[in-house]
C-alpha cells in the first residue's frame, strides 16, 4: 500500500514537472523547482528520468544570475507522437500528431461503411499510420466518434451513423495494436483541440458548436471536457427549436438538426437549385456558397434562417452556462460571416443582455483536422498529463 502511494506521488510530480517544462518552452531546473514548489533535488532526479526517456532535452544555457549560467531544458515536440482519428461524416481520417498538435503524416479512407465493416476500415487506417512512426515514440491512439461515447469505459454506447450499439472500441483496438487507446465524442475532443490550440487558447471555459451532417457541442469547463453524467453532454442537435416542425432522424419533431445542420442546408439548397438532385450535401454546400457570392437573395435567407435557429440554441446554452466563448466548427464554417452574424444577432435578441453582451461567437481556425488534433490531445493529456 505504502509503495503504491510513493509511486503515485512520483508519477504526479513527474507529470507536474513535464507540464511545467512543456508550458514554459525552455526553462532551467531551478525555475521548474520554483514554479512547482518541489525541492531542487526532486526536480533534478525526475528531470534525469525524463532525459533518459527522451521526453526532455538540454538546449543550451540561460542567463547567469551570479555563478555559472543554468542549463535550459525543453520538451522536443517530436519526442513523442499520438495517432488522432476522426470518424467523420465523409469517411475516416487519421493523422500522426506531435506534442504541439502538428500533423506529421495523414491518411484517409473515404466512404460510409457501417457495423463491422467500419471497424475493419479503422483497423486498416491505424495499421497504415503505425507504419510511419517508431512504436517506442507512439503514446497511443485517440478517436473522436459521433454519438454517445463513454470515455471512462472506452465504449461507443450508440452511434447511429455506424449502426453501432455498445461497441467496446477501446478494448478492441488495444487488443489488436497493443497500445493505449482513448475515445470520446467527436465534438468533445474538438472542444479540447480548440481549448489547447484554438483562438485565444487556454480560456478556462468554452463551448464548441460543431455543425455538420448533425449538430453537437463540446463543453470545456474549468479546462476539462465536461462529459455529463451519461456522457451525452452537448447533444444540442436534438434540442427542440421548432415545435410542430420536421421529423428528426432521432424520432422527435423540430430538432435543431432539422433546420440548421449541413443536411438541412443542403436540402433547402436542393429546393432552390434546379438539377441538383444527385449532388452530395458537401457539394450542395459549395453551391450554396457560390449562390451567396452571386448575391442570390434566397440563398441568404436559407443561411440566415439556419443562423437564427443556431442563435436560439446558443442563447439557451448561454442562459444555462454563462460561457463567454462560443466557437463554431465543422463544414458550415465556410459560410463565414453570412452564418455567424445571424447567430450573433439571434443570440443577442434571445439571451439576457447581461449574459449576451460579453459572449463572443468565433469561428475555429483548426479547420477539418480539429477532431484528429483533439483526439491526439486526449492521448497526450491521458498518458503524459499535459494540458
Ligand atoms: Zn432529433
PDB file of C-alpha atoms in Angstrom, residues 145-150 155-167 185 235 249-251:
ATOM      1  CA  UNK A 145     -16.601   9.222 -32.612  1.00  0.00           C
ATOM      2  CA  UNK A 146     -20.064  10.543 -33.335  1.00  0.00           C
ATOM      3  CA  UNK A 147     -22.801   9.577 -30.899  1.00  0.00           C
ATOM      4  CA  UNK A 148     -22.723   8.876 -27.199  1.00  0.00           C
ATOM      5  CA  UNK A 149     -19.333   7.604 -26.056  1.00  0.00           C
ATOM      6  CA  UNK A 150     -18.152   6.610 -22.590  1.00  0.00           C
ATOM      7  CA  UNK A 155     -17.299   2.130 -25.193  1.00  0.00           C
ATOM      8  CA  UNK A 156     -19.288   3.683 -28.020  1.00  0.00           C
ATOM      9  CA  UNK A 157     -22.745   3.467 -26.469  1.00  0.00           C
ATOM     10  CA  UNK A 158     -24.592   4.421 -29.599  1.00  0.00           C
ATOM     11  CA  UNK A 159     -23.512   5.835 -32.958  1.00  0.00           C
ATOM     12  CA  UNK A 160     -26.416   5.887 -35.417  1.00  0.00           C
ATOM     13  CA  UNK A 161     -24.118   6.663 -38.353  1.00  0.00           C
ATOM     14  CA  UNK A 162     -22.195   3.388 -37.915  1.00  0.00           C
ATOM     15  CA  UNK A 163     -25.159   1.393 -36.622  1.00  0.00           C
ATOM     16  CA  UNK A 164     -23.097   0.692 -33.511  1.00  0.00           C
ATOM     17  CA  UNK A 165     -24.522  -0.082 -30.106  1.00  0.00           C
ATOM     18  CA  UNK A 166     -22.321  -0.818 -27.082  1.00  0.00           C
ATOM     19  CA  UNK A 167     -19.128  -1.303 -29.110  1.00  0.00           C
ATOM     20  CA  UNK A 185     -17.403  12.027 -28.638  1.00  0.00           C
ATOM     21  CA  UNK A 235     -26.166  16.876 -27.644  1.00  0.00           C
ATOM     22  CA  UNK A 249     -33.771  11.202 -37.503  1.00  0.00           C
ATOM     23  CA  UNK A 250     -33.952  10.780 -33.700  1.00  0.00           C
ATOM     24  CA  UNK A 251     -37.720  10.324 -33.958  1.00  0.00           C
TER      25      UNK A 251
END
